[in-house]
JSON list of C-alpha atoms in Angstrom, two decimals:
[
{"chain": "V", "resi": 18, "resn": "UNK", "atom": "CA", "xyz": [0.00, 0.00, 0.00]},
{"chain": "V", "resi": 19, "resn": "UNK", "atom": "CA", "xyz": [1.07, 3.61, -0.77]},
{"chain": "V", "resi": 20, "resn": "UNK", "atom": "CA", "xyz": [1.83, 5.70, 2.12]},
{"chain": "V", "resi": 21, "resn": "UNK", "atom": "CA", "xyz": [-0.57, 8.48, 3.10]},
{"chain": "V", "resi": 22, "resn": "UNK", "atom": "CA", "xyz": [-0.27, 11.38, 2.01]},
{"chain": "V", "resi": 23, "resn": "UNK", "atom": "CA", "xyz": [-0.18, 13.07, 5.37]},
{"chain": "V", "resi": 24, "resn": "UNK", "atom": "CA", "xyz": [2.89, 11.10, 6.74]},
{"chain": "V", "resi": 25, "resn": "UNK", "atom": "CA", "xyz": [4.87, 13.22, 4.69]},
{"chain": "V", "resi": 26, "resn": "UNK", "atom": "CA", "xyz": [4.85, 16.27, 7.49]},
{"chain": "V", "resi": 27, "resn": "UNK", "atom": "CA", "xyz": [7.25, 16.29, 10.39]},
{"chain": "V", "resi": 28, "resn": "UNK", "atom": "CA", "xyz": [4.56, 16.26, 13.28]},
{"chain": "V", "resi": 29, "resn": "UNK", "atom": "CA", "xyz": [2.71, 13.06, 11.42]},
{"chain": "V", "resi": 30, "resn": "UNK", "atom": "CA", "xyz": [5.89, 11.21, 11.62]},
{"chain": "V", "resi": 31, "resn": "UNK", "atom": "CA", "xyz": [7.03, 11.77, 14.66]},
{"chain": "V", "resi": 32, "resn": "UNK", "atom": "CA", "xyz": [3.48, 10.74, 16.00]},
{"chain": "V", "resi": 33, "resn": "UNK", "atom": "CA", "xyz": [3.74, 7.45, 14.21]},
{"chain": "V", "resi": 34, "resn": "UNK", "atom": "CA", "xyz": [6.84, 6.64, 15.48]},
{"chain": "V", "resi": 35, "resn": "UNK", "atom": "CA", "xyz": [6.30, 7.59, 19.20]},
{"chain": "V", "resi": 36, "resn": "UNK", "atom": "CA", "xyz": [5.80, 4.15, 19.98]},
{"chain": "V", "resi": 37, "resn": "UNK", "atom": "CA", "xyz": [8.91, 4.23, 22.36]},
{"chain": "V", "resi": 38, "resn": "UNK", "atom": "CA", "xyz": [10.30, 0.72, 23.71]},
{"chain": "V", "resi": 39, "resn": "UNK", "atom": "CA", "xyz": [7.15, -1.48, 21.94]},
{"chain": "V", "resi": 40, "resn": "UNK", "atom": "CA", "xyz": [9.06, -0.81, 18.25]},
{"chain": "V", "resi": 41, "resn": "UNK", "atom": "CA", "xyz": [10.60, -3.86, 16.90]},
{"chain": "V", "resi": 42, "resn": "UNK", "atom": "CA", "xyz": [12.51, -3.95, 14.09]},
{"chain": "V", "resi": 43, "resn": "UNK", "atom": "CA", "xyz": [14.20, -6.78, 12.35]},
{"chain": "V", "resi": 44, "resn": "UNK", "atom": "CA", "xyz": [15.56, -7.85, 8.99]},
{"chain": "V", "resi": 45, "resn": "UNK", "atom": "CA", "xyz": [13.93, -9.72, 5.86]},
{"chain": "V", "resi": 46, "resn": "UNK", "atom": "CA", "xyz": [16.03, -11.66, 3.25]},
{"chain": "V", "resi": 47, "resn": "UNK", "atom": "CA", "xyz": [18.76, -9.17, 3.97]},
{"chain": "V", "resi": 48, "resn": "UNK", "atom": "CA", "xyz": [16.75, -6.76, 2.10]},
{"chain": "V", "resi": 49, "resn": "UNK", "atom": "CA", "xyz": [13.76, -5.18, 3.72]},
{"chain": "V", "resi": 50, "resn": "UNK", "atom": "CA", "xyz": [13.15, -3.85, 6.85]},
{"chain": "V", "resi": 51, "resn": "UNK", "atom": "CA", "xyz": [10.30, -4.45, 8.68]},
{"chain": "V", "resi": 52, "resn": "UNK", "atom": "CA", "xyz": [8.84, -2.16, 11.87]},
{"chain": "V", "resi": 53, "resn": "UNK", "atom": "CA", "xyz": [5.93, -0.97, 13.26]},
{"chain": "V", "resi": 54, "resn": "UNK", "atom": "CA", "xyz": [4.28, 2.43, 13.53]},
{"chain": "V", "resi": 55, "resn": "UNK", "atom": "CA", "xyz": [0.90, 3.46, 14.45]},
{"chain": "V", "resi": 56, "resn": "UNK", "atom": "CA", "xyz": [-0.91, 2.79, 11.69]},
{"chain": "V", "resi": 57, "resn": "UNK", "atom": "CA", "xyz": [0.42, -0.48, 10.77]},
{"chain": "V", "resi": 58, "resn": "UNK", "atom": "CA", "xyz": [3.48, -2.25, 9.51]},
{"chain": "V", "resi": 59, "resn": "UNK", "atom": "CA", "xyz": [6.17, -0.24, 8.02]},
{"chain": "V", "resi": 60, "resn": "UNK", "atom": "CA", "xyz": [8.56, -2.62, 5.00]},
{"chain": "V", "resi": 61, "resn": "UNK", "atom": "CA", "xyz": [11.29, -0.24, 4.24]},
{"chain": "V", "resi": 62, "resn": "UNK", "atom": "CA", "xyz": [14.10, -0.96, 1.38]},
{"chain": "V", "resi": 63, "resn": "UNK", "atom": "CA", "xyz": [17.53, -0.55, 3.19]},
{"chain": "V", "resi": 64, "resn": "UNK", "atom": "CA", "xyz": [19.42, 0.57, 0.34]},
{"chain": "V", "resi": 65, "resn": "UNK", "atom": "CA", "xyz": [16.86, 2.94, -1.19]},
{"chain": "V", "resi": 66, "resn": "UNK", "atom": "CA", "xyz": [16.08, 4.43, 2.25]},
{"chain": "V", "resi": 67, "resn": "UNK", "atom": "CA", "xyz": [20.18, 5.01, 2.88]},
{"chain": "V", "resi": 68, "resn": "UNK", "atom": "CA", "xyz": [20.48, 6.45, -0.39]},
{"chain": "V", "resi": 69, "resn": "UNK", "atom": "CA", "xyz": [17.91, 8.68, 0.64]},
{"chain": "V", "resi": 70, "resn": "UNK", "atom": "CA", "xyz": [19.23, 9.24, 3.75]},
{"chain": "V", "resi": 71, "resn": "UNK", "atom": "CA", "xyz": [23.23, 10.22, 2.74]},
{"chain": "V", "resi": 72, "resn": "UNK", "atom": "CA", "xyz": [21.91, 12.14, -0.96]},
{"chain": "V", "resi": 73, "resn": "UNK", "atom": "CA", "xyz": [20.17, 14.66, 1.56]},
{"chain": "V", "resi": 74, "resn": "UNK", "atom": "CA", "xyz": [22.71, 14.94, 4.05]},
{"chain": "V", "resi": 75, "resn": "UNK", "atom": "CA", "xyz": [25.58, 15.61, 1.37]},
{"chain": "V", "resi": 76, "resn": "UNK", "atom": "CA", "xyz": [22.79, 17.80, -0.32]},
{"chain": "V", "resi": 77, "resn": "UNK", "atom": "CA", "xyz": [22.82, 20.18, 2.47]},
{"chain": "V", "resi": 78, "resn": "UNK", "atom": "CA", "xyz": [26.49, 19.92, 3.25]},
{"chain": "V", "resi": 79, "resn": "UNK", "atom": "CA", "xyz": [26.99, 21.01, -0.47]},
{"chain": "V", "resi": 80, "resn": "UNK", "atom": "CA", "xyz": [24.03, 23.82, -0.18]},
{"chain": "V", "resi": 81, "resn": "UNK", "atom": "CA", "xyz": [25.73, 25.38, 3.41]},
{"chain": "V", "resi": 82, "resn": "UNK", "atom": "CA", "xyz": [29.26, 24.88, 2.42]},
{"chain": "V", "resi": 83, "resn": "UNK", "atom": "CA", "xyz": [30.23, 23.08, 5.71]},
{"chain": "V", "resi": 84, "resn": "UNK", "atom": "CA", "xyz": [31.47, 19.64, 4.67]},
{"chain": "V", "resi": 85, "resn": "UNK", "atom": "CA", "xyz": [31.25, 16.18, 6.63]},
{"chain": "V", "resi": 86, "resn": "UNK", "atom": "CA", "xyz": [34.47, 14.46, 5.78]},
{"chain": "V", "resi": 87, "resn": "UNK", "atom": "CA", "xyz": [36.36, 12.06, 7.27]},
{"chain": "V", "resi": 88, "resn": "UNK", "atom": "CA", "xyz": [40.79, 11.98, 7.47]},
{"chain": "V", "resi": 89, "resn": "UNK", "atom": "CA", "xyz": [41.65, 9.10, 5.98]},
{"chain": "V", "resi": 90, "resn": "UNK", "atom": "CA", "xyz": [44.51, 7.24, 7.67]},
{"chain": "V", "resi": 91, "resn": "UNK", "atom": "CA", "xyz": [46.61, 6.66, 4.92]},
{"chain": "V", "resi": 92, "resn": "UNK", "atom": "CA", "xyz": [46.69, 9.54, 1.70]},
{"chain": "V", "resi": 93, "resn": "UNK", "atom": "CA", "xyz": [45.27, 7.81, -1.59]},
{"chain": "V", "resi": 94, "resn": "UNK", "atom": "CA", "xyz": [46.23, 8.94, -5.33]},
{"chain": "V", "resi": 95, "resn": "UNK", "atom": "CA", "xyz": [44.00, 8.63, -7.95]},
{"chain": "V", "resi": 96, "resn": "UNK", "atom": "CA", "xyz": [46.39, 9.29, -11.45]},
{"chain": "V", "resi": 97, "resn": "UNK", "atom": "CA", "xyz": [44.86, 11.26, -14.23]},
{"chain": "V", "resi": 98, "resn": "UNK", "atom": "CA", "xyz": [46.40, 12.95, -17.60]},
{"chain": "V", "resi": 99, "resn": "UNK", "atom": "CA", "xyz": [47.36, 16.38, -17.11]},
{"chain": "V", "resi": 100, "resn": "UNK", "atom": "CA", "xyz": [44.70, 17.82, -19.08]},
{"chain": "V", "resi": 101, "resn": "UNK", "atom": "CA", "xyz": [42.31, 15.52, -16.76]},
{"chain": "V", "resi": 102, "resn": "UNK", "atom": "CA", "xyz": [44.24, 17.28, -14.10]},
{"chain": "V", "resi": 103, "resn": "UNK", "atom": "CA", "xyz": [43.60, 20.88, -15.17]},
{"chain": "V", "resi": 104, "resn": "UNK", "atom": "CA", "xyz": [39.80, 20.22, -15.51]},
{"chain": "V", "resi": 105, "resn": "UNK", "atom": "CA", "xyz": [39.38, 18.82, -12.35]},
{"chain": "V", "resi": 106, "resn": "UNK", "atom": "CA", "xyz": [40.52, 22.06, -10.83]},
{"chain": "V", "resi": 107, "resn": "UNK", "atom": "CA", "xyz": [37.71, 23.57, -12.33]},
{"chain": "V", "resi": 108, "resn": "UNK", "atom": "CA", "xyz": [35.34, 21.89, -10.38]},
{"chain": "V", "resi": 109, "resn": "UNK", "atom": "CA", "xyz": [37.77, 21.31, -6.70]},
{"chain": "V", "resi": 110, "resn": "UNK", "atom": "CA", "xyz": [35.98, 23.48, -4.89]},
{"chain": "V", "resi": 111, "resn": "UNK", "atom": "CA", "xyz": [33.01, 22.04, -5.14]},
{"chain": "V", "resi": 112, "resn": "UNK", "atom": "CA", "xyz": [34.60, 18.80, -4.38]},
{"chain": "V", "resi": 113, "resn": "UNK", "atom": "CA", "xyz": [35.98, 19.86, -1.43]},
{"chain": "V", "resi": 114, "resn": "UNK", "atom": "CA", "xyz": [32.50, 21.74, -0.23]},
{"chain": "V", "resi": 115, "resn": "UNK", "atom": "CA", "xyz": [31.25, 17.90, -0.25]},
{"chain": "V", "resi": 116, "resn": "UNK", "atom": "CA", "xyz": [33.83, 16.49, 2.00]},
{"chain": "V", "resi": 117, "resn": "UNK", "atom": "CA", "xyz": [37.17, 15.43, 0.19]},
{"chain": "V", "resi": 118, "resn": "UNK", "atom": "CA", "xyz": [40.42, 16.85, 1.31]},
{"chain": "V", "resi": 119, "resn": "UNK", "atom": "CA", "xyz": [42.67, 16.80, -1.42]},
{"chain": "V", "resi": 120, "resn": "UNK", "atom": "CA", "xyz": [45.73, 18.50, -3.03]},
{"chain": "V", "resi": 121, "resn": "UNK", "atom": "CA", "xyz": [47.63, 18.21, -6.36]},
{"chain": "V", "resi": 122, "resn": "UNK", "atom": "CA", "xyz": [51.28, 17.82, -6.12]},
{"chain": "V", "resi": 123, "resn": "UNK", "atom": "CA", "xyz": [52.07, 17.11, -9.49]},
{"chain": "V", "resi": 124, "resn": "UNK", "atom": "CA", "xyz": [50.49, 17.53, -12.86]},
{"chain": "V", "resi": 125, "resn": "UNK", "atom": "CA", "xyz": [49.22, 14.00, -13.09]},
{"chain": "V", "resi": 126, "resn": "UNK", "atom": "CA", "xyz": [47.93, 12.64, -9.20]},
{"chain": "V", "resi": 127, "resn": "UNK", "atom": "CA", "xyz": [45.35, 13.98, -7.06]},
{"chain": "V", "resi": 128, "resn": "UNK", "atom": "CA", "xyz": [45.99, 13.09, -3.55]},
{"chain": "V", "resi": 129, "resn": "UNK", "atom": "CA", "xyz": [43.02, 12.38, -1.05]},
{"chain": "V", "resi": 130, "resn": "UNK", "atom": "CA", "xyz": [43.91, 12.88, 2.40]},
{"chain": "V", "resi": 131, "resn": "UNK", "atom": "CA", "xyz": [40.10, 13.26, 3.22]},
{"chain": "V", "resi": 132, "resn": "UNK", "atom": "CA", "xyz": [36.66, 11.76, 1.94]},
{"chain": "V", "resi": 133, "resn": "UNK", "atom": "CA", "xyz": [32.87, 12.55, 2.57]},
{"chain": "V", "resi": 134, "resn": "UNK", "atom": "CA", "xyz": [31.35, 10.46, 5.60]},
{"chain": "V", "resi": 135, "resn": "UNK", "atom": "CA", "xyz": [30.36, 6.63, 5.27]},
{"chain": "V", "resi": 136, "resn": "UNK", "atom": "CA", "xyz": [32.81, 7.03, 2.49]},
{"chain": "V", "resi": 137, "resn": "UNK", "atom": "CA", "xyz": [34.51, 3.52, 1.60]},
{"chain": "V", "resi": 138, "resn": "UNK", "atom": "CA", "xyz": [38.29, 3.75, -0.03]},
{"chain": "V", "resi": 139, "resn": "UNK", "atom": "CA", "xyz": [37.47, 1.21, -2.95]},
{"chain": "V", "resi": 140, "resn": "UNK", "atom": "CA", "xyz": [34.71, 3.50, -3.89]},
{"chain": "V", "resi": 141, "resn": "UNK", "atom": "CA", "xyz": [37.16, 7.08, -4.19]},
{"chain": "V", "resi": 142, "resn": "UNK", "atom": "CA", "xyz": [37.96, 6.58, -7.22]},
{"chain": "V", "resi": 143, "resn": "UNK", "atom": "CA", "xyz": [34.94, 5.11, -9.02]},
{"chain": "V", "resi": 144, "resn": "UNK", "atom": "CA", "xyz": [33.35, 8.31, -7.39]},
{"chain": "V", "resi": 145, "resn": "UNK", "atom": "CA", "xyz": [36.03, 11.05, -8.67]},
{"chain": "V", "resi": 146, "resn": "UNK", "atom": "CA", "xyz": [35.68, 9.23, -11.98]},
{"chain": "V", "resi": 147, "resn": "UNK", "atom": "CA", "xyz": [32.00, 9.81, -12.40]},
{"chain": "V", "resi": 148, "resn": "UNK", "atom": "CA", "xyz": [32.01, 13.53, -11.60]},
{"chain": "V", "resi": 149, "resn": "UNK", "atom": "CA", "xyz": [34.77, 13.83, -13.41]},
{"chain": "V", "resi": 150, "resn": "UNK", "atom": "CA", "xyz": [33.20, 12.47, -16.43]},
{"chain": "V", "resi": 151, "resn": "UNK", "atom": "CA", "xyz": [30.05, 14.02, -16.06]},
{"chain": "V", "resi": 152, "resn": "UNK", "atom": "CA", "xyz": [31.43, 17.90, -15.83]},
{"chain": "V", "resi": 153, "resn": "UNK", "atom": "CA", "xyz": [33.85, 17.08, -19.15]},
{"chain": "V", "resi": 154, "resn": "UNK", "atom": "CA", "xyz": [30.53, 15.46, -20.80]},
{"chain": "V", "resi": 155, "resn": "UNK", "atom": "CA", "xyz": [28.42, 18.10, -19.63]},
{"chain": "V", "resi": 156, "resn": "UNK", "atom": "CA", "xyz": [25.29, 15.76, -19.72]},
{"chain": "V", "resi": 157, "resn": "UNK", "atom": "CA", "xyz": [22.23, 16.72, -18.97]},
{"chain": "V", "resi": 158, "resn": "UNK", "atom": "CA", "xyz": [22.11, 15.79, -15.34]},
{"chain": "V", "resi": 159, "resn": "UNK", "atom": "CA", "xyz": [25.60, 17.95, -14.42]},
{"chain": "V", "resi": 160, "resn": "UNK", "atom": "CA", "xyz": [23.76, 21.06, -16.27]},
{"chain": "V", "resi": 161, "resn": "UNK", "atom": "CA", "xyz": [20.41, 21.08, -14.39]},
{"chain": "V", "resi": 162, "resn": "UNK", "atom": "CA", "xyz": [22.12, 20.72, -11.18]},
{"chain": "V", "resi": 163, "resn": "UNK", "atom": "CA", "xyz": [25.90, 19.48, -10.36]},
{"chain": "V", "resi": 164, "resn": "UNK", "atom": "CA", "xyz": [25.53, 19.64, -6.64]},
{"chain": "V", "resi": 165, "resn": "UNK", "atom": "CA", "xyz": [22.85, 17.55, -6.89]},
{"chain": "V", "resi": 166, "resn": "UNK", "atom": "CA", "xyz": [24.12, 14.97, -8.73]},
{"chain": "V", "resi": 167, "resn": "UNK", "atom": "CA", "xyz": [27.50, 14.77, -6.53]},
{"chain": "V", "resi": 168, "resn": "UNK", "atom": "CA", "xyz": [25.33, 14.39, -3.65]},
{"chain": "V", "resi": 169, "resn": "UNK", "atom": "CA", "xyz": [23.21, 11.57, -5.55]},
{"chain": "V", "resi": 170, "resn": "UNK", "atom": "CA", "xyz": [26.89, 10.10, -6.91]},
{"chain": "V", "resi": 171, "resn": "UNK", "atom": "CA", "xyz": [28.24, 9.93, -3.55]},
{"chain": "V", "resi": 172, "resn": "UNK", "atom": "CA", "xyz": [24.55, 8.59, -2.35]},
{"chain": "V", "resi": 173, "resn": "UNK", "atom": "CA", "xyz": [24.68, 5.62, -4.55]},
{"chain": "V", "resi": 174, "resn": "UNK", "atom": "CA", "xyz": [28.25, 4.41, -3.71]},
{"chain": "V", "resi": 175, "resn": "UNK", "atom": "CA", "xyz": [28.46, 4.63, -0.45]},
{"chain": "V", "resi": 176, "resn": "UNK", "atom": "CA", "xyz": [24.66, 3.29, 0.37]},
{"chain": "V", "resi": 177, "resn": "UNK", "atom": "CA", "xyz": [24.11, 0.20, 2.48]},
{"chain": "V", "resi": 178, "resn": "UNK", "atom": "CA", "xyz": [23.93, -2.30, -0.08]},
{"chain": "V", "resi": 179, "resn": "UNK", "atom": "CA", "xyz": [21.16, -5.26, -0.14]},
{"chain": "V", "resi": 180, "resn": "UNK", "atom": "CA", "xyz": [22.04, -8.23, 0.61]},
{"chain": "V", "resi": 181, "resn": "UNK", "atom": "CA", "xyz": [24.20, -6.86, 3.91]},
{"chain": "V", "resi": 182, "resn": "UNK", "atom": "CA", "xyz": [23.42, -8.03, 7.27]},
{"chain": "V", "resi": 183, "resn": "UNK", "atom": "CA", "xyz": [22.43, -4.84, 9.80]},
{"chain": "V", "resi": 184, "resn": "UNK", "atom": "CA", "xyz": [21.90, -5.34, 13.72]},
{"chain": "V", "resi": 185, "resn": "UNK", "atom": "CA", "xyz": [19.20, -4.33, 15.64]},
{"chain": "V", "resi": 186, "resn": "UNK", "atom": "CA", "xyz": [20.65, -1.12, 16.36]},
{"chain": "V", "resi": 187, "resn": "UNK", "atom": "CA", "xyz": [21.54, 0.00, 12.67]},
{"chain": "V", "resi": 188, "resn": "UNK", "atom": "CA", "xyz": [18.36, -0.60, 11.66]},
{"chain": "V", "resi": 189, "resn": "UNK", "atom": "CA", "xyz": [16.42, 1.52, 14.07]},
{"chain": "V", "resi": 190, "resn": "UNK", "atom": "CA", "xyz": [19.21, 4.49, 13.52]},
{"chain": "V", "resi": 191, "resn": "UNK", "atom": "CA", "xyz": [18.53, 3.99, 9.76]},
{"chain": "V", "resi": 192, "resn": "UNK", "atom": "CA", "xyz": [14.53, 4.32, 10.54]},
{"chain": "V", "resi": 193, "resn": "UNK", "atom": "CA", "xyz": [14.94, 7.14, 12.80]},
{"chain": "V", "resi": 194, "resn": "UNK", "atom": "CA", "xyz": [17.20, 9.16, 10.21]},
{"chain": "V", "resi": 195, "resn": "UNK", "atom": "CA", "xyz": [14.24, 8.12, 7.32]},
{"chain": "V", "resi": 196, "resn": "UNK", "atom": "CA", "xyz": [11.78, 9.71, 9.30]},
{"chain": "V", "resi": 197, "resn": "UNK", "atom": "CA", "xyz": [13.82, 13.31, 9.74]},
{"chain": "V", "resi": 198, "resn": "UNK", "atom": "CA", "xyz": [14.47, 13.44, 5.71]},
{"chain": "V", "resi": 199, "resn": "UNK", "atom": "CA", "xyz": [12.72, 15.97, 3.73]},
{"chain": "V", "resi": 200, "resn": "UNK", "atom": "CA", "xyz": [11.53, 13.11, 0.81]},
{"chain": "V", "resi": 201, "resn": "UNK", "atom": "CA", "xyz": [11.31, 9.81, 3.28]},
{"chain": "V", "resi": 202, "resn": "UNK", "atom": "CA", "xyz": [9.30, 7.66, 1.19]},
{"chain": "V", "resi": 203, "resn": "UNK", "atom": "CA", "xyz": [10.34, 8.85, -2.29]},
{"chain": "V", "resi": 204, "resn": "UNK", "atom": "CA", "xyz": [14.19, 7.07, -3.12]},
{"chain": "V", "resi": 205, "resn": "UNK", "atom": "CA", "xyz": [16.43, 9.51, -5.51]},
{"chain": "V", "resi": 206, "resn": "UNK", "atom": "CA", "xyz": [15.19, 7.50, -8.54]},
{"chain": "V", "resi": 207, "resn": "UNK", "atom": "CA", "xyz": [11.64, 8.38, -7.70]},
{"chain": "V", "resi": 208, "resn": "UNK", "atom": "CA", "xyz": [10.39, 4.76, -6.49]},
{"chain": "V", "resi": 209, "resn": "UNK", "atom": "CA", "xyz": [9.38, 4.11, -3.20]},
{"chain": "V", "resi": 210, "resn": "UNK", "atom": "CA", "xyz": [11.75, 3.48, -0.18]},
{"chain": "V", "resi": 211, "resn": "UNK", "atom": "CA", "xyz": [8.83, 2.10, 1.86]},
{"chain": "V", "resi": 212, "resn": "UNK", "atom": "CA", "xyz": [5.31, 0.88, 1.77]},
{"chain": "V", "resi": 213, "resn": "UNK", "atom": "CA", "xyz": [3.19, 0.37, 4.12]},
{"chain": "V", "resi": 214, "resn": "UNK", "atom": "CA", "xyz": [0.87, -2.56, 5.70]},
{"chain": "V", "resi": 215, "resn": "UNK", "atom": "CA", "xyz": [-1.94, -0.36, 7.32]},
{"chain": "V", "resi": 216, "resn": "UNK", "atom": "CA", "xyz": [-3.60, -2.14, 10.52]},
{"chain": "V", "resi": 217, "resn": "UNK", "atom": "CA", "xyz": [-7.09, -1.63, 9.30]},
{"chain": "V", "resi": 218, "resn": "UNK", "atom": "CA", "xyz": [-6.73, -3.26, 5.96]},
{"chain": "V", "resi": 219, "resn": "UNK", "atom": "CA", "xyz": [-4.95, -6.20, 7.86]},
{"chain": "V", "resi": 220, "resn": "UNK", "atom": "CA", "xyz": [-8.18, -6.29, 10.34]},
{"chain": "V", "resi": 221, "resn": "UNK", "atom": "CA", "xyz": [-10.55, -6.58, 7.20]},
{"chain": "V", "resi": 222, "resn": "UNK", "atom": "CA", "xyz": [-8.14, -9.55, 5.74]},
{"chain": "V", "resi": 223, "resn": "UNK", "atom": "CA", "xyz": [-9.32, -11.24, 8.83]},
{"chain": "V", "resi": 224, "resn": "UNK", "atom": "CA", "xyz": [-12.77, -11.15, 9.08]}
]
């Protein structure tokens, strides 16, 4: 079932989920979470709700210019051609705004000392790649808004994945964090992130 309408407004979803200690929530084929609120039985997609989730948080980080990054403990280069090089300084800033830490010591290596939270070091360089490609390419989705589509880049790769295993307690942070997003129900490719089993249509299966 669609979600109403109405549980798209702060208050509404904070009412739902003031359930306090009767909440339960617990995994399904490594895929779905399941959980109550008040009107019935929440199934959420873990890695459509976490995209959701980390595209709005590096959205705003991007929007106020105050970046969430984490030091990595050992630098990482990423080689490119000079003129690759010379291009991405074109676009560094905005890079940076996002979370990376980097600085170009010669005229053919980036070096990342820092990356945007939840961030995973095999992931750097598929990520640097793509916005890389995207600003030389100028495609459509770079020209009707390049911070967004860092933030959705950076969403996508570092995104709980399905088929992971989350315990009890990374499940209800990833719920709680849902329910504070501007879009919770909507996933960055427009498809839902959750549907809902409501408690009165579950009554009526019943009778």
């Amino acid at each position: 079932t669609a979600l109403p309408e109405g549980l798209n407004s702060p208050q509404s979803l904070e009412s739902e989920l003031n359930i306090e200690e009767k909440r339960f929530a617990f995994q399904l084929d490594n895929r779905f979470i399941i959980t109550q609120i008040k009107s019935g039985i929440l199934i959420i997609d873990q890695q459509r709700a976490h995209q959701r989730i980390l595209y709005e948080q590096y959205f705003k980080s991007l929007q106020n210019k105050r970046p969430l990054s984490q030091q990595l403990v050992f630098p990482h280069e990423i080689h490119l051609s000079p003129s690759d090089i010379e291009i991405f300084k074109e676009i560094i800033d905005d890079i940076e705004t996002v979370g990376f830490d980097i600085n170009i010591p010669t005229n053919n290596c980036l070096m990342i000392h820092g990356v945007p939270f939840e961030t995973k070091t095999n992931e750097i360089d598929v990520i640097i790649d793509n916005i890389l490609d995207a600003y030389k390419n100028q495609n459509d989705t770079w020209k009707s808004d390049h911070q967004k589509f860092i933030a959705k880049s950076l969403a996508i790769s570092n995104a709980i994945k399905n088929g992971k295993t989350m315990a009890s307690e990374e499940m209800n942070q990833l719920i709680d964090s849902l329910f504070i997003c501007e879009l919770p129900f909507i996933s960055i490719y427009n498809k839902p992130t959750a549907i809902l089993l409501a408690i009165n249509k579950l009554i009526k299966q019943f009778k």
